[in-house]
Amino acid sequence: MNTFITLSDEVRTAREEKKPVVALESTIISHGMPYPQNVQTARDVEQIIRDQGAVPATIALLDGQIKIGLSDEELDILARSEDVAKASRKDLPYLAAAGKHGATTVAATMICAAMADIPVFVTGGIGGVHRGAEYSMDISADLEELARTNVAVICSGAKSILDLGLTMEYLETKGVPVMGYKTEQLPAFFTRSSDYPVHFRVDEAEEAAATLHAKWGMNMEGGAVIANPIPGEYAMDEEVISGVIEEAVQEAGNLGITGKDVTPFLLQKIQESTGGQSLDANIALVKSNAEVGAAIAVSLNKKQS
Amino acid sequence: MNTFITLSDEVRTAREEKKPVVALESTIISHGMPYPQNVQTARDVEQIIRDQGAVPATIALLDGQIKIGLSDEELDILARSEDVAKASRKDLPYLAAAGKHGATTVAATMICAAMADIPVFVTGGIGGVHRGAEYSMDISADLEELARTNVAVICSGAKSILDLGLTMEYLETKGVPVMGYKTEQLPAFFTRSSDYPVHFRVDEAEEAAATLHAKWGMNMEGGAVIANPIPGEYAMDEEVISGVIEEAVQEAGNLGITGKDVTPFLLQKIQESTGGQSLDANIALVKSNAEVGAAIAVSLNKKQS
Amino acid sequence: MNTFITLSDEVRTAREEKKPVVALESTIISHGMPYPQNVQTARDVEQIIRDQGAVPATIALLDGQIKIGLSDEELDILARSEDVAKASRKDLPYLAAAGKHGATTVAATMICAAMADIPVFVTGGIGGVHRGAEYSMDISADLEELARTNVAVICSGAKSILDLGLTMEYLETKGVPVMGYKTEQLPAFFTRSSDYPVHFRVDEAEEAAATLHAKWGMNMEGGAVIANPIPGEYAMDEEVISGVIEEAVQEAGNLGITGKDVTPFLLQKIQESTGGQSLDANIALVKSNAEVGAAIAVSLNKKQS
Ligand SMILES: [Mn+2]
Ligand SMILES: [Mn+2]
Ligand SMILES: [Mn+2]
């Protein structure tokens, strides 16, 4: 480990006792949900992981220090401060040097988790190849991170404002395994499925853990995606959501919104159209992913010891 | 080495005695040729390598174990079983964990060869950037593997159903050297040349070996391509083959075939149009590549000892 | 270090005494400027670096040997010989094995600097994503090198014949930090700004050094860009230069110039249109970058000792 990292007492003890640890990101706290739902969800998710026999490690930058595991005070700073930068791979070194706060994206959380030797990370959804990336080259750094950093990401797929087909092509080219948890279809965040097959279906946490164990046991660099569909009772109707997105894409076109402005515009339109339902869905899927991720971490930990 | 790998006696002895070893892939056996030509070709190619003073190591997954060097029984399983998955980078960990059979692609064979410290690998042709990849992002994982894994691939270029120009751009961006063996033009599998120049012409196995020795001696990560044109007597006429491809591309368009379905469609059309000739050509070029690859392995082995 | 590298006495002594060293590339000498301005500029730049308390290390291949630091005789060979290849990542191993001369590009200079443990490198401008790369996939190997090799590049941005927007997207996807030195805008070589924001503004060499120190202290692989705008008195008018480029792009279209022939055509048109001004500008910006780069190297060296 290096001087830029601080482990919480809970995480340090877990590591000393070789207990399974599950990393959690902080963008969802700072930029993904309103206060106080963000703090409440973060603590609920941590508790779900503890209930499964693993130890949660929420990751963020505070005053330039990479925190692996947050105290109540630290979580509160992160959840309420206006001055928390979004930290992806390109941002971590500057924010650390400048002593800033940062909420870690999927890519940056993977980096920090790997620094602390935590191989399992739970989040809502990963970034991907944006619609129109053939022209804009707007491709999330999350995908490159999956190609290089040894951390498995348990998520509910990627939001369908992205181009899921191109995202799967990119991951195939980079050799990143995408496993569907009890599904053959890539889930699309708010919906349980999409038009795209995953590479493999796994029906038990143990199967996913065995695959990770084999990958890293062979010294094959890089991560993996375990895609767990949103619980059925919270899933949105596929036609409704794709109708909303199509409409928003068209509206963006009419308003002359292009390039990097498109994604925030689409996300806001979806939120407006789906109201409170999208927040409830987001919370439900993260909790479900925490359960699956903790089970995978427990299983992987047994194999590694 | 790791517990997922088993070396055959021949390969283990060769490595102990520091003899040159040449890796061979198994997709050509399971998915590239019909039985019994596939078994016969595999054994003929191995013998050519032995005749040049090197030791062949055909690579495949059997019951989840990575085999470096196959016995007659193992080769037969691979050649005849209906239940052999195509194994690329993304697939290796799952197939290993699930205890499945797998025929390794160029990318996966490179990975397994590198695990067993075999720096030279002979195959028919590499994957590349697909026609239309500007939109489909359909790019073979072989190219990323060449960028990262220290194995040289001796082949007859890439099939002209791919976009060879974009493939060369991709390799240049990734810094992968492409050497032409006694040629200045990139060969296109069934034909001896294409519109695209290689980066360097080499006229002796020793020149290629010296380049590899320099590359890895400088700790420059990644592989290299040594492109050896199909023997003249088996080469197809460039106009005939590009006519066939153009026609097939058009037919695919008319039939509404898009995306990932295009490549298998094109390959089948070529096979139909060229009949037995394409199988003979495929066998001839692999044998020729084996001869060149073995000579490079012998030369490189001398430099490394 | 490896047998393919030779350090000059000045550089070897500097390294033994743990003094800061600044790498310099040689493409600008062999292919970027006419004789004798190229030799004069190279020596002037080296002196600027010495005046700042650092040691210059101009990098090139001579007779296949990687030279870190050039004597007067060696610089003269490089500056006058007709037989100096342009050496990027894909070229280094072959040129070394074949015993050739080579002028190192940004990518290759980064590789050689990293071999010699020199973390700071000064140049004029980096390569990038070419205009039309959505179709041509013409993307400089410099960008991939920035993603993988631990060397900071101090430059004046990238020439506006490139697609600067796509270049920034590519660097973001790869997680490469782009810092603006006393600016929030990406400079565009001949001009002080562009339409694209950098990731972070730094106002002191120490800030850039602290970011690099954090990045590598966290074991985050890859380089960084520190973009220092051309001195105001040498900057060209943004409208003039973009007018020249637009015109040249149109002319290339009319003449049917496509693919890899476009860039040299555009560069020559710019040179014709801007005459001696572009050479003066080029010299001025490299000198300014040397000053900034040396200050960063001095600051980083203090942090590392
Ligand atoms: Mn983006
Ligand atoms: Mn593909
Ligand atoms: Mn190029």
PDB file of C-alpha atoms in Angstrom, chain A residues 127-228:
ATOM      1  CA  GLY A 127     -20.251   3.389 -17.910  1.00  0.00           C
ATOM      2  CA  GLY A 128     -19.950   2.326 -21.508  1.00  0.00           C
ATOM      3  CA  VAL A 129     -19.784   3.365 -25.108  1.00  0.00           C
ATOM      4  CA  HIS A 130     -22.078   6.327 -25.640  1.00  0.00           C
ATOM      5  CA  ARG A 131     -24.648   6.450 -28.416  1.00  0.00           C
ATOM      6  CA  GLY A 132     -22.973   8.142 -31.322  1.00  0.00           C
ATOM      7  CA  ALA A 133     -19.486   7.236 -30.093  1.00  0.00           C
ATOM      8  CA  GLU A 134     -18.641   6.227 -33.667  1.00  0.00           C
ATOM      9  CA  TYR A 135     -18.334   9.973 -34.205  1.00  0.00           C
ATOM     10  CA  SER A 136     -17.824  11.445 -30.739  1.00  0.00           C
ATOM     11  CA  MET A 137     -15.396   8.790 -29.407  1.00  0.00           C
ATOM     12  CA  ASP A 138     -17.172   9.294 -26.088  1.00  0.00           C
ATOM     13  CA  ILE A 139     -16.315   6.066 -24.289  1.00  0.00           C
ATOM     14  CA  SER A 140     -16.268   5.741 -20.521  1.00  0.00           C
ATOM     15  CA  ALA A 141     -12.932   5.198 -18.808  1.00  0.00           C
ATOM     16  CA  ASP A 142     -14.709   2.427 -16.871  1.00  0.00           C
ATOM     17  CA  LEU A 143     -14.275   0.098 -19.856  1.00  0.00           C
ATOM     18  CA  GLU A 144     -10.509   0.612 -20.073  1.00  0.00           C
ATOM     19  CA  GLU A 145     -10.274   0.069 -16.346  1.00  0.00           C
ATOM     20  CA  LEU A 146     -12.103  -3.236 -16.658  1.00  0.00           C
ATOM     21  CA  ALA A 147      -9.491  -4.237 -19.228  1.00  0.00           C
ATOM     22  CA  ARG A 148      -6.544  -3.536 -16.955  1.00  0.00           C
ATOM     23  CA  THR A 149      -7.407  -3.647 -13.248  1.00  0.00           C
ATOM     24  CA  ASN A 150      -8.025  -6.841 -11.274  1.00  0.00           C
ATOM     25  CA  VAL A 151     -11.388  -6.031  -9.726  1.00  0.00           C
ATOM     26  CA  ALA A 152     -14.771  -7.620 -10.404  1.00  0.00           C
ATOM     27  CA  VAL A 153     -17.690  -5.209 -10.723  1.00  0.00           C
ATOM     28  CA  ILE A 154     -21.118  -6.395  -9.614  1.00  0.00           C
ATOM     29  CA  CYS A 155     -23.718  -4.123 -11.215  1.00  0.00           C
ATOM     30  CA  SER A 156     -27.072  -4.094 -13.004  1.00  0.00           C
ATOM     31  CA  GLY A 157     -25.457  -3.656 -16.409  1.00  0.00           C
ATOM     32  CA  ALA A 158     -25.275  -0.249 -18.042  1.00  0.00           C
ATOM     33  CA  LYS A 159     -27.965   2.344 -18.601  1.00  0.00           C
ATOM     34  CA  SER A 160     -29.719   2.079 -21.930  1.00  0.00           C
ATOM     35  CA  ILE A 161     -28.910   5.690 -22.779  1.00  0.00           C
ATOM     36  CA  LEU A 162     -25.590   4.095 -23.686  1.00  0.00           C
ATOM     37  CA  ASP A 163     -25.093   1.994 -26.793  1.00  0.00           C
ATOM     38  CA  LEU A 164     -25.183  -1.431 -25.177  1.00  0.00           C
ATOM     39  CA  GLY A 165     -24.260  -3.258 -28.383  1.00  0.00           C
ATOM     40  CA  LEU A 166     -21.118  -1.204 -28.881  1.00  0.00           C
ATOM     41  CA  THR A 167     -20.317  -1.512 -25.177  1.00  0.00           C
ATOM     42  CA  MET A 168     -20.402  -5.317 -25.472  1.00  0.00           C
ATOM     43  CA  GLU A 169     -18.190  -5.188 -28.592  1.00  0.00           C
ATOM     44  CA  TYR A 170     -15.673  -3.026 -26.755  1.00  0.00           C
ATOM     45  CA  LEU A 171     -15.572  -5.382 -23.782  1.00  0.00           C
ATOM     46  CA  GLU A 172     -15.135  -8.375 -26.109  1.00  0.00           C
ATOM     47  CA  THR A 173     -12.232  -6.729 -27.920  1.00  0.00           C
ATOM     48  CA  LYS A 174     -10.618  -5.982 -24.562  1.00  0.00           C
ATOM     49  CA  GLY A 175     -11.268  -9.524 -23.317  1.00  0.00           C
ATOM     50  CA  VAL A 176     -13.410  -8.575 -20.314  1.00  0.00           C
ATOM     51  CA  PRO A 177     -15.757 -11.398 -19.249  1.00  0.00           C
ATOM     52  CA  VAL A 178     -19.380 -10.352 -18.743  1.00  0.00           C
ATOM     53  CA  MET A 179     -21.346 -12.811 -16.645  1.00  0.00           C
ATOM     54  CA  GLY A 180     -25.094 -12.661 -16.203  1.00  0.00           C
ATOM     55  CA  TYR A 181     -26.282 -13.518 -12.718  1.00  0.00           C
ATOM     56  CA  LYS A 182     -29.220 -15.857 -13.267  1.00  0.00           C
ATOM     57  CA  THR A 183     -29.714 -14.372 -16.723  1.00  0.00           C
ATOM     58  CA  GLU A 184     -28.517 -14.811 -20.301  1.00  0.00           C
ATOM     59  CA  GLN A 185     -29.277 -11.198 -21.225  1.00  0.00           C
ATOM     60  CA  LEU A 186     -27.316  -8.104 -20.344  1.00  0.00           C
ATOM     61  CA  PRO A 187     -29.535  -6.147 -17.952  1.00  0.00           C
ATOM     62  CA  ALA A 188     -29.975  -2.456 -18.717  1.00  0.00           C
ATOM     63  CA  PHE A 189     -30.054  -0.875 -15.248  1.00  0.00           C
ATOM     64  CA  PHE A 190     -33.730   0.106 -15.022  1.00  0.00           C
ATOM     65  CA  THR A 191     -34.806  -2.997 -16.960  1.00  0.00           C
ATOM     66  CA  ARG A 192     -33.997  -6.655 -16.422  1.00  0.00           C
ATOM     67  CA  SER A 193     -32.861  -7.370 -19.958  1.00  0.00           C
ATOM     68  CA  SER A 194     -31.697  -5.960 -23.265  1.00  0.00           C
ATOM     69  CA  ASP A 195     -31.150  -7.223 -26.802  1.00  0.00           C
ATOM     70  CA  TYR A 196     -27.614  -8.313 -25.961  1.00  0.00           C
ATOM     71  CA  PRO A 197     -26.486 -11.668 -24.573  1.00  0.00           C
ATOM     72  CA  VAL A 198     -23.899 -11.833 -21.807  1.00  0.00           C
ATOM     73  CA  HIS A 199     -20.849 -14.051 -22.343  1.00  0.00           C
ATOM     74  CA  PHE A 200     -21.830 -16.567 -19.655  1.00  0.00           C
ATOM     75  CA  ARG A 201     -24.710 -17.198 -17.339  1.00  0.00           C
ATOM     76  CA  VAL A 202     -23.890 -18.033 -13.721  1.00  0.00           C
ATOM     77  CA  ASP A 203     -26.529 -19.189 -11.280  1.00  0.00           C
ATOM     78  CA  GLU A 204     -24.541 -19.173  -8.070  1.00  0.00           C
ATOM     79  CA  ALA A 205     -22.140 -16.719  -6.466  1.00  0.00           C
ATOM     80  CA  GLU A 206     -19.710 -19.625  -6.316  1.00  0.00           C
ATOM     81  CA  GLU A 207     -19.609 -19.916 -10.127  1.00  0.00           C
ATOM     82  CA  ALA A 208     -18.723 -16.273 -10.494  1.00  0.00           C
ATOM     83  CA  ALA A 209     -16.094 -16.563  -7.760  1.00  0.00           C
ATOM     84  CA  ALA A 210     -14.587 -19.646  -9.413  1.00  0.00           C
ATOM     85  CA  THR A 211     -14.263 -17.754 -12.687  1.00  0.00           C
ATOM     86  CA  LEU A 212     -12.530 -14.832 -10.960  1.00  0.00           C
ATOM     87  CA  HIS A 213     -10.304 -17.231  -9.074  1.00  0.00           C
ATOM     88  CA  ALA A 214      -9.317 -18.921 -12.349  1.00  0.00           C
ATOM     89  CA  LYS A 215      -8.710 -15.603 -14.106  1.00  0.00           C
ATOM     90  CA  TRP A 216      -6.399 -14.186 -11.509  1.00  0.00           C
ATOM     91  CA  GLY A 217      -4.903 -17.591 -10.725  1.00  0.00           C
ATOM     92  CA  MET A 218      -3.730 -17.624 -14.359  1.00  0.00           C
ATOM     93  CA  ASN A 219      -2.354 -14.107 -13.921  1.00  0.00           C
ATOM     94  CA  MET A 220      -4.764 -12.768 -16.503  1.00  0.00           C
ATOM     95  CA  GLU A 221      -4.894  -9.046 -15.887  1.00  0.00           C
ATOM     96  CA  GLY A 222      -8.115  -7.119 -15.761  1.00  0.00           C
ATOM     97  CA  GLY A 223     -11.544  -7.171 -14.238  1.00  0.00           C
ATOM     98  CA  ALA A 224     -14.880  -8.776 -14.957  1.00  0.00           C
ATOM     99  CA  VAL A 225     -18.517  -7.726 -14.953  1.00  0.00           C
ATOM    100  CA  ILE A 226     -21.159  -9.660 -13.053  1.00  0.00           C
ATOM    101  CA  ALA A 227     -24.475  -8.274 -14.212  1.00  0.00           C
ATOM    102  CA  ASN A 228     -27.371  -8.769 -11.812  1.00  0.00           C
TER     103      ASN A 228
END
